Short mmCIF file of C-alpha atoms in Angstrom, two decimals:
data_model
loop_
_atom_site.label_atom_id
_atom_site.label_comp_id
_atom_site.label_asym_id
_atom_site.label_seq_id
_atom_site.Cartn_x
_atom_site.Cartn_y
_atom_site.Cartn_z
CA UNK A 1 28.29 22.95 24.88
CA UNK A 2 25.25 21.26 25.24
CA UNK A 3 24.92 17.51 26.32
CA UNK A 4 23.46 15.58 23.74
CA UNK A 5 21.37 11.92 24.57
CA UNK A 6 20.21 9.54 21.85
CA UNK A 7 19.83 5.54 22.37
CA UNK A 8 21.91 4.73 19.29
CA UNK A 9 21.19 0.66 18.34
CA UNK A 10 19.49 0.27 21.76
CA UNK A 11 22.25 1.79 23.51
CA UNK A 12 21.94 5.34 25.42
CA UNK A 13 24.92 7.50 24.45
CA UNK A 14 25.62 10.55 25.58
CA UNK A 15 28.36 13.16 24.44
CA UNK A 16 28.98 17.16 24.54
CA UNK A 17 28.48 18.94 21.08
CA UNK A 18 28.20 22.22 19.41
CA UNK A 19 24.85 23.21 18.12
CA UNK A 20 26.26 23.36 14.48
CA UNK A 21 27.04 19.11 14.90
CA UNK A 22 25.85 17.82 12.35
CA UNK A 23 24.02 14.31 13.02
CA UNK A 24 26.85 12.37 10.95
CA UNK A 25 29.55 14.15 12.76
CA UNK A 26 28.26 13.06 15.93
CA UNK A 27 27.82 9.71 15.13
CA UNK A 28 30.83 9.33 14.09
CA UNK A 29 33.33 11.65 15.82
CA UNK A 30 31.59 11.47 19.35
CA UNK A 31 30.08 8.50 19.16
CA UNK A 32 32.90 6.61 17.17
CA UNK A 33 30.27 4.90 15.37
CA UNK A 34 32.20 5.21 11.70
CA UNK A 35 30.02 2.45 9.98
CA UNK A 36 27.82 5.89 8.81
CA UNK A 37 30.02 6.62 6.04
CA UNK A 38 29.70 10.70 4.72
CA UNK A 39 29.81 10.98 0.83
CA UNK A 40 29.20 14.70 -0.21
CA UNK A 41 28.18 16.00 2.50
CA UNK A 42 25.72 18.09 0.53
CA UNK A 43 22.57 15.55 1.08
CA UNK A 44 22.45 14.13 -2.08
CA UNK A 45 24.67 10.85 -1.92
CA UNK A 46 22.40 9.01 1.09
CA UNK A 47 26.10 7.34 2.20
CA UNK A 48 25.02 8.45 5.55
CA UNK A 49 21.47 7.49 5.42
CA UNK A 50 20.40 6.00 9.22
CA UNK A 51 17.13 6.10 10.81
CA UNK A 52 16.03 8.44 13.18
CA UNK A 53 12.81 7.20 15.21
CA UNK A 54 12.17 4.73 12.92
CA UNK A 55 12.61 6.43 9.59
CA UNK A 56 15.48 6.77 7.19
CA UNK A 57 17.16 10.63 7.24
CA UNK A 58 20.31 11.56 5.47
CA UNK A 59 22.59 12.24 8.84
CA UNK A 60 24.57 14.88 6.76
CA UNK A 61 21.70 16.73 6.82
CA UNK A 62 19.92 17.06 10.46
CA UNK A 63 21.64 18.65 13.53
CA UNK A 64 22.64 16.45 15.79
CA UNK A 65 20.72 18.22 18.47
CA UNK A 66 17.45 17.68 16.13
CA UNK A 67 17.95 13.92 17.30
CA UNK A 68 18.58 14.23 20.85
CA UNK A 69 15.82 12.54 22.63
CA UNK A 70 15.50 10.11 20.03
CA UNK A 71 16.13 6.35 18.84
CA UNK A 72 19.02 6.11 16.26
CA UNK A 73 19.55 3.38 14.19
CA UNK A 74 22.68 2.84 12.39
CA UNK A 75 24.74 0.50 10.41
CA UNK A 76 26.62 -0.85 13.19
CA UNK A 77 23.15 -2.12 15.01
CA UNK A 78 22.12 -4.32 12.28
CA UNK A 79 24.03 -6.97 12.43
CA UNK A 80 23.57 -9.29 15.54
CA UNK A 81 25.35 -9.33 18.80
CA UNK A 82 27.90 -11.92 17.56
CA UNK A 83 28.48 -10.38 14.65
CA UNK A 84 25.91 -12.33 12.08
CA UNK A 85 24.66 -10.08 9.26
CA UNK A 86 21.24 -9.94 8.90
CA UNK A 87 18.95 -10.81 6.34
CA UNK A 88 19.27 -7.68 4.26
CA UNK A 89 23.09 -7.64 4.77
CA UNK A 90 24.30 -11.27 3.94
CA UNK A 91 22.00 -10.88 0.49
CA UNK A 92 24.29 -8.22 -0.14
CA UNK A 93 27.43 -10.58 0.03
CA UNK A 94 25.35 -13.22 -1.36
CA UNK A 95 24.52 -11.29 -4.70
CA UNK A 96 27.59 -9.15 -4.81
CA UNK A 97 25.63 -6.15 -3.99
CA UNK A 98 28.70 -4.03 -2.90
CA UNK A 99 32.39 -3.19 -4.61
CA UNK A 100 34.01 -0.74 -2.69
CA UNK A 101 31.60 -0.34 -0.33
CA UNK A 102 31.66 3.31 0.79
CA UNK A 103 27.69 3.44 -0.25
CA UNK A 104 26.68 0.26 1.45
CA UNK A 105 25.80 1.52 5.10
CA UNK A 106 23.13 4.02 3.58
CA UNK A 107 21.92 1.72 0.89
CA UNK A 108 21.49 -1.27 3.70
CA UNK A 109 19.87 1.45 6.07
CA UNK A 110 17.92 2.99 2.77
CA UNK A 111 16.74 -0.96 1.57
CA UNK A 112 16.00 -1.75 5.56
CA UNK A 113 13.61 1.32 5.72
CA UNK A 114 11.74 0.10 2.64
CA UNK A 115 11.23 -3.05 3.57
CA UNK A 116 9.98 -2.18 6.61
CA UNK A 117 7.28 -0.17 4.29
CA UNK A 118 6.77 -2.95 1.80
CA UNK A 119 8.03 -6.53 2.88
CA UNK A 120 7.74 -7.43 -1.12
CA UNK A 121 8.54 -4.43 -3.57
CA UNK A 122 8.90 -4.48 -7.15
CA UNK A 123 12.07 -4.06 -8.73
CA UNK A 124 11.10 -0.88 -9.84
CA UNK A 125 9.88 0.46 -6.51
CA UNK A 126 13.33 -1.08 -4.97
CA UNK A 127 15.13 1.97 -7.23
CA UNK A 128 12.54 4.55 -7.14
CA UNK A 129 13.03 3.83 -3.60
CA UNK A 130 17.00 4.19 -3.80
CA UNK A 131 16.64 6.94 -6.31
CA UNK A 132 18.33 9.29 -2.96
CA UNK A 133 21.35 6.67 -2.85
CA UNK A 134 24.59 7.09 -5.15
CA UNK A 135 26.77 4.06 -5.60
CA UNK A 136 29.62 4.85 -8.56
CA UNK A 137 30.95 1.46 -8.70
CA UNK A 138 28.16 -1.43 -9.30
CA UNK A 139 25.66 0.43 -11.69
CA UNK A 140 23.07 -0.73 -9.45
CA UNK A 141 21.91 -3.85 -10.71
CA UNK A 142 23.11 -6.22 -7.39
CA UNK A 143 22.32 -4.36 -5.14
CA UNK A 144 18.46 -4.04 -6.25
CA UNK A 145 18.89 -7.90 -6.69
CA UNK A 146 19.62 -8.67 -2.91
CA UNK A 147 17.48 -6.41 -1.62
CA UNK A 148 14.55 -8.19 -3.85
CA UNK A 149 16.25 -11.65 -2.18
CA UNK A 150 16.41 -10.17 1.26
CA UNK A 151 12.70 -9.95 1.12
CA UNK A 152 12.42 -13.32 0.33
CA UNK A 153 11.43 -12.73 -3.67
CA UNK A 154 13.19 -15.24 -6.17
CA UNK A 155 15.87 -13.73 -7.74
CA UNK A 156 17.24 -16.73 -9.82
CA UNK A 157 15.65 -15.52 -13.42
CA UNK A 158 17.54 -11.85 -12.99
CA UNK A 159 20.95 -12.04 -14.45
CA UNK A 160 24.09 -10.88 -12.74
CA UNK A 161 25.93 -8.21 -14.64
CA UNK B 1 29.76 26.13 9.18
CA UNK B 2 29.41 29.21 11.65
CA UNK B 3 28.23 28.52 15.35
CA UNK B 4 25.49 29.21 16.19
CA UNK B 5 22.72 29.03 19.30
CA UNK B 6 19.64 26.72 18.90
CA UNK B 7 16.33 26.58 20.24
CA UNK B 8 13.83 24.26 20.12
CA UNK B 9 10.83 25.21 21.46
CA UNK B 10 7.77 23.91 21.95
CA UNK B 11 4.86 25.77 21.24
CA UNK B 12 4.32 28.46 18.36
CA UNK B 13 3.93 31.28 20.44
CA UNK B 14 7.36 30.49 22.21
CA UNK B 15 9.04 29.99 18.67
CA UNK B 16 7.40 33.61 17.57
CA UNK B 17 9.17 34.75 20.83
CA UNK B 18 12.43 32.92 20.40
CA UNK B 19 12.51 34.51 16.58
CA UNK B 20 12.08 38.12 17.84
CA UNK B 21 16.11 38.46 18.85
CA UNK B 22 18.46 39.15 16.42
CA UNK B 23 19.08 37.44 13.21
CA UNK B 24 17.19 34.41 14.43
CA UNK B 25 16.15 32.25 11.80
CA UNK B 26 13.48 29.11 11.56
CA UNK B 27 14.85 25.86 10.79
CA UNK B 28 12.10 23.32 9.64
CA UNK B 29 12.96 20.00 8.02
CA UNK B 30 16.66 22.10 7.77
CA UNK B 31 17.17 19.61 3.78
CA UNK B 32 17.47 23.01 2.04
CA UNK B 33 18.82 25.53 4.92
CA UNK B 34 21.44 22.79 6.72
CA UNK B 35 23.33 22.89 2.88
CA UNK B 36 22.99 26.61 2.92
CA UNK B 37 24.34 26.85 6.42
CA UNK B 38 27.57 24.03 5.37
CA UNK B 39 27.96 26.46 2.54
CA UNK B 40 28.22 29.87 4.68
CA UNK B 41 25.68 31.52 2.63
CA UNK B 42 23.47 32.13 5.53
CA UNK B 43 24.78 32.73 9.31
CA UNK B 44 21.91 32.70 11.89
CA UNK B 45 23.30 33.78 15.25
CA UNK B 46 20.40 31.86 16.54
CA UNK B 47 18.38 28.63 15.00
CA UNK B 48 14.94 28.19 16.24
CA UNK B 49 13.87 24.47 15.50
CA UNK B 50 10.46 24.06 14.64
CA UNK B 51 10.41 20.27 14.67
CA UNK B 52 9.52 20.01 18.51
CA UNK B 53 5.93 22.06 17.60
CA UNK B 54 3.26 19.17 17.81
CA UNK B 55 0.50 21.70 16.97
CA UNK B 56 2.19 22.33 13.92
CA UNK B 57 2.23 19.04 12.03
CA UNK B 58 -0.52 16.93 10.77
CA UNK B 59 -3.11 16.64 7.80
CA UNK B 60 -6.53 17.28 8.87
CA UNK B 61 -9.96 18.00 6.92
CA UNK B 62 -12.31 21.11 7.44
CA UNK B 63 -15.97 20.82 7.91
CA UNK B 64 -15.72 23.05 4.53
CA UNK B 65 -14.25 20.32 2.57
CA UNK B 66 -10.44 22.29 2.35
CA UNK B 67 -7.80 20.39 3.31
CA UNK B 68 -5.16 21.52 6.08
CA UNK B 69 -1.95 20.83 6.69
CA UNK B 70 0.53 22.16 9.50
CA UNK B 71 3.48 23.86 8.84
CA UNK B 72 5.81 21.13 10.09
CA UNK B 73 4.17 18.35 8.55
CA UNK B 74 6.53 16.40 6.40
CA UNK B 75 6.56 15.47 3.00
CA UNK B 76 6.36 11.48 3.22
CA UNK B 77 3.60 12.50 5.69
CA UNK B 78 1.82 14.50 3.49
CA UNK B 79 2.08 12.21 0.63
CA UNK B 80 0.57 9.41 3.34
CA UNK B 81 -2.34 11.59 5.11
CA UNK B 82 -3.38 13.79 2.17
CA UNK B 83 -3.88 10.48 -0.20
CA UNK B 84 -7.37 10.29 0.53
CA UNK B 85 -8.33 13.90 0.39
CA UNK B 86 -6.26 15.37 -2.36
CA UNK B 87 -4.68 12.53 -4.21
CA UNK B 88 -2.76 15.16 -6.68
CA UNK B 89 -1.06 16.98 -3.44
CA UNK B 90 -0.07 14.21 -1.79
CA UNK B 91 1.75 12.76 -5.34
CA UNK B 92 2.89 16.02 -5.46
CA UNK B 93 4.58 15.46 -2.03
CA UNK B 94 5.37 11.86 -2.76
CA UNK B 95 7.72 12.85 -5.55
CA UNK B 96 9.75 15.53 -4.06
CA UNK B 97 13.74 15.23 -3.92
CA UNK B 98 14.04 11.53 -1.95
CA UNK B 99 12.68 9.71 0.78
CA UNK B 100 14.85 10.31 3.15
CA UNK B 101 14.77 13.94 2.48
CA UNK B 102 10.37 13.59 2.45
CA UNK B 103 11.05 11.90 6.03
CA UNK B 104 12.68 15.53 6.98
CA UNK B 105 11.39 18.11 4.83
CA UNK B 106 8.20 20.12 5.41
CA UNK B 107 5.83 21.92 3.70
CA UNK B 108 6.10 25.19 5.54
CA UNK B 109 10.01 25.03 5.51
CA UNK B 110 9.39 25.15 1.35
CA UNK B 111 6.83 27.67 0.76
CA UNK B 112 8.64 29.77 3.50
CA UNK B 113 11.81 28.74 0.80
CA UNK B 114 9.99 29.67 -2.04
CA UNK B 115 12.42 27.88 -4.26
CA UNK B 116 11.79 28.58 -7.79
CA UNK B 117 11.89 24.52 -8.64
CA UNK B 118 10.41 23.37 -5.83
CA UNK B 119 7.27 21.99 -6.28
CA UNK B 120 4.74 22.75 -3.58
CA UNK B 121 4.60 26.57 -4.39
CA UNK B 122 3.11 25.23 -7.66
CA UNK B 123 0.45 23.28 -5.48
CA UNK B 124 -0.23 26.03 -3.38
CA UNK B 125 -0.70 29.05 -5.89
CA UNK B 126 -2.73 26.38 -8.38
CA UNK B 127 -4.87 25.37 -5.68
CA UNK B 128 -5.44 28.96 -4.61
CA UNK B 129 -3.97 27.78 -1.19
CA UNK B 130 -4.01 30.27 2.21
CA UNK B 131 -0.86 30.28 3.90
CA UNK B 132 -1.93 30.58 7.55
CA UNK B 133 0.70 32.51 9.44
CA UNK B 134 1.50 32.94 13.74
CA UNK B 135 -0.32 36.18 12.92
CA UNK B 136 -2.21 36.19 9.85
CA UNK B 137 -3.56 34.40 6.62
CA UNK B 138 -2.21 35.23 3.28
CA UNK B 139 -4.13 34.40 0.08
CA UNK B 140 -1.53 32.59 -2.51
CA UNK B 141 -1.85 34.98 -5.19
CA UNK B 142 -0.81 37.14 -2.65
CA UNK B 143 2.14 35.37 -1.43
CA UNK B 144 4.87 34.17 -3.82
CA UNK B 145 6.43 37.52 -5.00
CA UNK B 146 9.50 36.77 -6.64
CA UNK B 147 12.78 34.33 -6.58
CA UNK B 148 12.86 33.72 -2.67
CA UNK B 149 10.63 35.99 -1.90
CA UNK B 150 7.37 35.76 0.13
CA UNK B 151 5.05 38.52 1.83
CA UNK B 152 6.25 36.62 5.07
CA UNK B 153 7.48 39.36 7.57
CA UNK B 154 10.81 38.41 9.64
CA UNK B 155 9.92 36.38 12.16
CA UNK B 156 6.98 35.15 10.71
CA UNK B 157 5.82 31.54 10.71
CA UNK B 158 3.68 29.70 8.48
CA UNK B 159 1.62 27.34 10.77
CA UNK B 160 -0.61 25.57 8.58
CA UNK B 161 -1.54 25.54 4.51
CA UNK B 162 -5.06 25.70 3.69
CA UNK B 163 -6.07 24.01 0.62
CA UNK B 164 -9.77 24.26 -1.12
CA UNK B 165 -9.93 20.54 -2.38
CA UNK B 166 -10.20 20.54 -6.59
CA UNK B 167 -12.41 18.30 -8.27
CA UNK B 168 -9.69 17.03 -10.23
CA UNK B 169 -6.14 18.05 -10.35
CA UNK B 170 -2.92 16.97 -11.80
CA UNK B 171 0.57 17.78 -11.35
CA UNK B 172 3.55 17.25 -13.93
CA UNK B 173 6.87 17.38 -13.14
CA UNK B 174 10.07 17.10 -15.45
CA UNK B 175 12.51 15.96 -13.20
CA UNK B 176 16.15 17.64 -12.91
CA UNK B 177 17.43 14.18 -11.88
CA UNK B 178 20.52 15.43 -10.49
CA UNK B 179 19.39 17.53 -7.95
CA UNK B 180 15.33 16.33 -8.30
CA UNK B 181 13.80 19.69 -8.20
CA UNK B 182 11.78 19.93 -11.32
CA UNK B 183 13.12 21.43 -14.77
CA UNK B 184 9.54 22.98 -15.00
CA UNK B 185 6.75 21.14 -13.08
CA UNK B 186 2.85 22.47 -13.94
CA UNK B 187 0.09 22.21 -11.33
CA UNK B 188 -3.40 22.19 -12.68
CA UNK B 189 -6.53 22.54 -11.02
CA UNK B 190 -10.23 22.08 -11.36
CA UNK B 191 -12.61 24.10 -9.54
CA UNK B 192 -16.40 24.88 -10.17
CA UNK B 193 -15.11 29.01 -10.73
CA UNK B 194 -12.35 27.70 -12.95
CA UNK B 195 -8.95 25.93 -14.14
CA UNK B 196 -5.57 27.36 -12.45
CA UNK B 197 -2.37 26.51 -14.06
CA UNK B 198 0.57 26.82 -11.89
CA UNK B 199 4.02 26.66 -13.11
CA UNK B 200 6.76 26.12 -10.78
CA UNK B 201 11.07 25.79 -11.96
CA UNK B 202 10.21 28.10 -15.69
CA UNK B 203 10.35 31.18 -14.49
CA UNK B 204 13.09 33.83 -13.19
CA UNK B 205 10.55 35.39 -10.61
CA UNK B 206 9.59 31.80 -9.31
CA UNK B 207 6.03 30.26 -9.44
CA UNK B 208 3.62 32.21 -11.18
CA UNK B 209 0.11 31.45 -12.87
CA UNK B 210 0.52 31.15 -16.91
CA UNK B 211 -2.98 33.05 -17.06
CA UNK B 212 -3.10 33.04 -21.07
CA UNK B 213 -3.83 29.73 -20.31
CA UNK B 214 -6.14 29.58 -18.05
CA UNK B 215 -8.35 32.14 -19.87
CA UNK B 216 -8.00 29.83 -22.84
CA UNK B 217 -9.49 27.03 -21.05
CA UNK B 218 -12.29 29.03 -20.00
CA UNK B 219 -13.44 30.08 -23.50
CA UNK B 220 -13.43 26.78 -24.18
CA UNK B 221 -9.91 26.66 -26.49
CA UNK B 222 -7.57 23.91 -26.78
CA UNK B 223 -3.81 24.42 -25.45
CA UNK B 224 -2.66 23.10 -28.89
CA UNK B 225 0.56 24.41 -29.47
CA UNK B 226 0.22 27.24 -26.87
CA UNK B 227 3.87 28.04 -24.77
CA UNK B 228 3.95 31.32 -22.47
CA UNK B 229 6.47 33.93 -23.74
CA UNK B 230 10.31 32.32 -23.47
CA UNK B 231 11.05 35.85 -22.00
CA UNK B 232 11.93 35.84 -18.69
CA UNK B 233 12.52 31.96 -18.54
CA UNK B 234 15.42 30.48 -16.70
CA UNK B 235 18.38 29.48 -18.52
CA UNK B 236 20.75 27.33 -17.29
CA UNK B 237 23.11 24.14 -18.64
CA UNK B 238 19.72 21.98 -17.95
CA UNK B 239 17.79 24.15 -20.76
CA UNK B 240 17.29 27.44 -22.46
CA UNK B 241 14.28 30.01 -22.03
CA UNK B 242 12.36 28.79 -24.90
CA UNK B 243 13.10 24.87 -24.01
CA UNK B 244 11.22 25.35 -20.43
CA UNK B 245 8.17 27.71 -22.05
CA UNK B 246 7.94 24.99 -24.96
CA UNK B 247 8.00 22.41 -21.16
CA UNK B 248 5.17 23.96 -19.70
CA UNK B 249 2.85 24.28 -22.86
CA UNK B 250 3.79 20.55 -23.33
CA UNK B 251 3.35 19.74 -19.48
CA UNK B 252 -0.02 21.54 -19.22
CA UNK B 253 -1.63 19.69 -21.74
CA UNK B 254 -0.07 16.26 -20.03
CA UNK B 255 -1.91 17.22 -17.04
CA UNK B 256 -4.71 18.31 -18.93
CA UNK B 257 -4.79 15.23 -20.49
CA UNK B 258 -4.22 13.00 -17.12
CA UNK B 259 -7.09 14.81 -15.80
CA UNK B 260 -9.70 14.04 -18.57
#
């Protein structure tokens, strides 16, 4: 099997894996990094959205050997050292943006990508933006509210639902 | 699903190589072939990666005015880099599936594809495109021959699309918002010979040219009210035969219209 490197969160890792791994797989069986949650597995939920040198990918959907080499960004590398969410994250508590929470690691990593794009986006380019990104629980509406807090846009006027 | 071995090479001459043993297949951005893989329809003894081919990826433009873009290039990237050239293209691009699957998919990976909703073929045959191969170039008419099917020989990579720039274009997509492929999406494109109409998701054999149309346009008639035959439409749970010809009279004239 072939050796597989990848600085994950600023961290090189290294593990053995079949060519058929699938980049979620890895991350999560190998790795033990289970903050990348897998939803369908088909591509089309974005649960297991993380970014691969620098831009969001659905890790479902990529070969883990398509990322060796590479920086990895996941879930579990947001929040700091000691544990405090960051920006993007608390607004989620803050506004309720989560229920169950299955989707939340790909929406955070999905929201942290656009953001990155466009520090101040309009609501409606926040959900064009998550259009790749299923949640079944919240209907949406709080989680495109803290992401429009998280980057710093007043929220107050949009009613929680 | 199955095992596999895996390649990645770096240069187009060794991925040419690499594809030459047996039942070797290309994977490019891998957002259609990975699901096909997970669902055993296909079993490669051997993936070649074309991802690690830096010739192949980039948007660059011609002393000719035409437009090219490499094989590999991605979709947000094309939708990025082709903004300035070819504004319809790279909304085109822009708007395909999500953006974490335009940060992965490439062009090449979906006119090799030839899905019959996805929307570049619909860009390439409207724009009269040549798909530049490893070993030859292939005039768009030419290539798209039926549901999945390309002139591409076994083996065969596309390295870069060529695209003669329009002086106006427009492309109109009904979404399928479940899987985002388009119901019927219509391509339409200006050129000092003529209008092409491309219509991409309508039809069984895949993207073809609605040429009543186009002919209609150059007499000088209006599209009023003007559908191709419903014959030898798709029909699915999304929409019968004579709902996606009745889409892509009412889609041409939106583009139409955008364009004026």
């Amino acid at each position: 099997m072939p050796e597989i490197n990848m600085v994950v969160n600023g961290r090189s890792m290294r593990a053995e894996a079949e060519p058929r791994a699938l980049l979620s797989d890895f991350l999560r069986e190998d790795l033990s990094l289970t903050g990348t949650h897998v939803g369908c597995d088909t591509g089309q939920c974005g649960a297991c959205v993380v970014h691969v040198d620098g831009v969001a990918v659905k890790s479902c959907n990529m070969l883990a050997v398509e990322a060796a080499g590479c920086e990895v960004s996941t879930i579990e590398g947001q929040a700091g050292p000691d544990g405090t969410l960051n920006a993007l994250q608390q607004a989620f508590q803050d506004h309720h943006g989560l229920q169950c929470g299955f989707c939340t690691p790909g929406m955070v990593m999905s929201a942290a990508a656009l953001l990155k794009e466009n520090p101040t986006p309009s609501e409606a380019e926040v959900r064009a933006h998550l259009e790749g990104n299923l949640c079944r629980c919240t209907g949406y509406h709080n989680i495109v509210k803290a992401i429009l807090a998280a980057s710093g846009q007043d929220v107050s006027g949009i009613a929680a639902e | 699903m199955y095992n596999f071995e895996f390649e990645r090479p770096g240069s187009v001459a060794e991925a040419v190589a690499a594809l030459k043993s047996e039942e070797a297949q290309a994977l490019g951005g891998g957002q259609t072939l990975i699901p096909t893989l997970k669902q055993r329809l296909a079993a490669p003894a051997k993936l070649v990666s074309l991802g690690g081919i830096a010739e192949m990826k980039g948007v660059c433009l011609n002393d000719d005015g035409s437009l090219s873009i490499g094989g590999g290039t991605t979709h947000a990237e094309v939708a990025r880099a082709a903004a300035a050239h070819y504004p319809a293209l790279a909304a085109l691009a822009g708007g395909i599936g999500d953006p974490a699957v335009r940060n992965r998919g490439t062009i090449g990976g979906s006119l090799a594809n030839n899905d019959p909703s996805a929307c570049y073929p619909s860009a390439a045959l409207g724009s009269g495109a040549t798909i530049v191969t490893d070993r030859r170039e292939i005039a768009a008419d030419d290539y798209f021959q039926g549901l999945f099917t390309t002139a591409l020989d076994e083996g065969e990579i596309i390295t870069s699309v060529r695209f003669p720039v329009p002086e106006k274009a427009n492309y109109q997509k009904f979404l399928q918002p479940a899987s985002r492929f388009a119901l019927v999406g219509v391509f339409v494109a200006h050129y000092a010979g003529g209008t092409r109409i491309a219509v991409t998701g309508a039809s069984e054999d895949g993207v073809f040219r609605w040429s009543a149309a186009e002919e209609a346009l150059a007499s000088g008639a209006a599209l009023d009210g003007m559908a191709p035959e419903a014959d030898g439409m798709i029909a699915d749970l999304h929409g019968t035969k004579a709902y996606r010809a009745h889409l892509t009279g009412v889609l041409t004239r939106r583009a139409l219209q955008a364009m004026a």
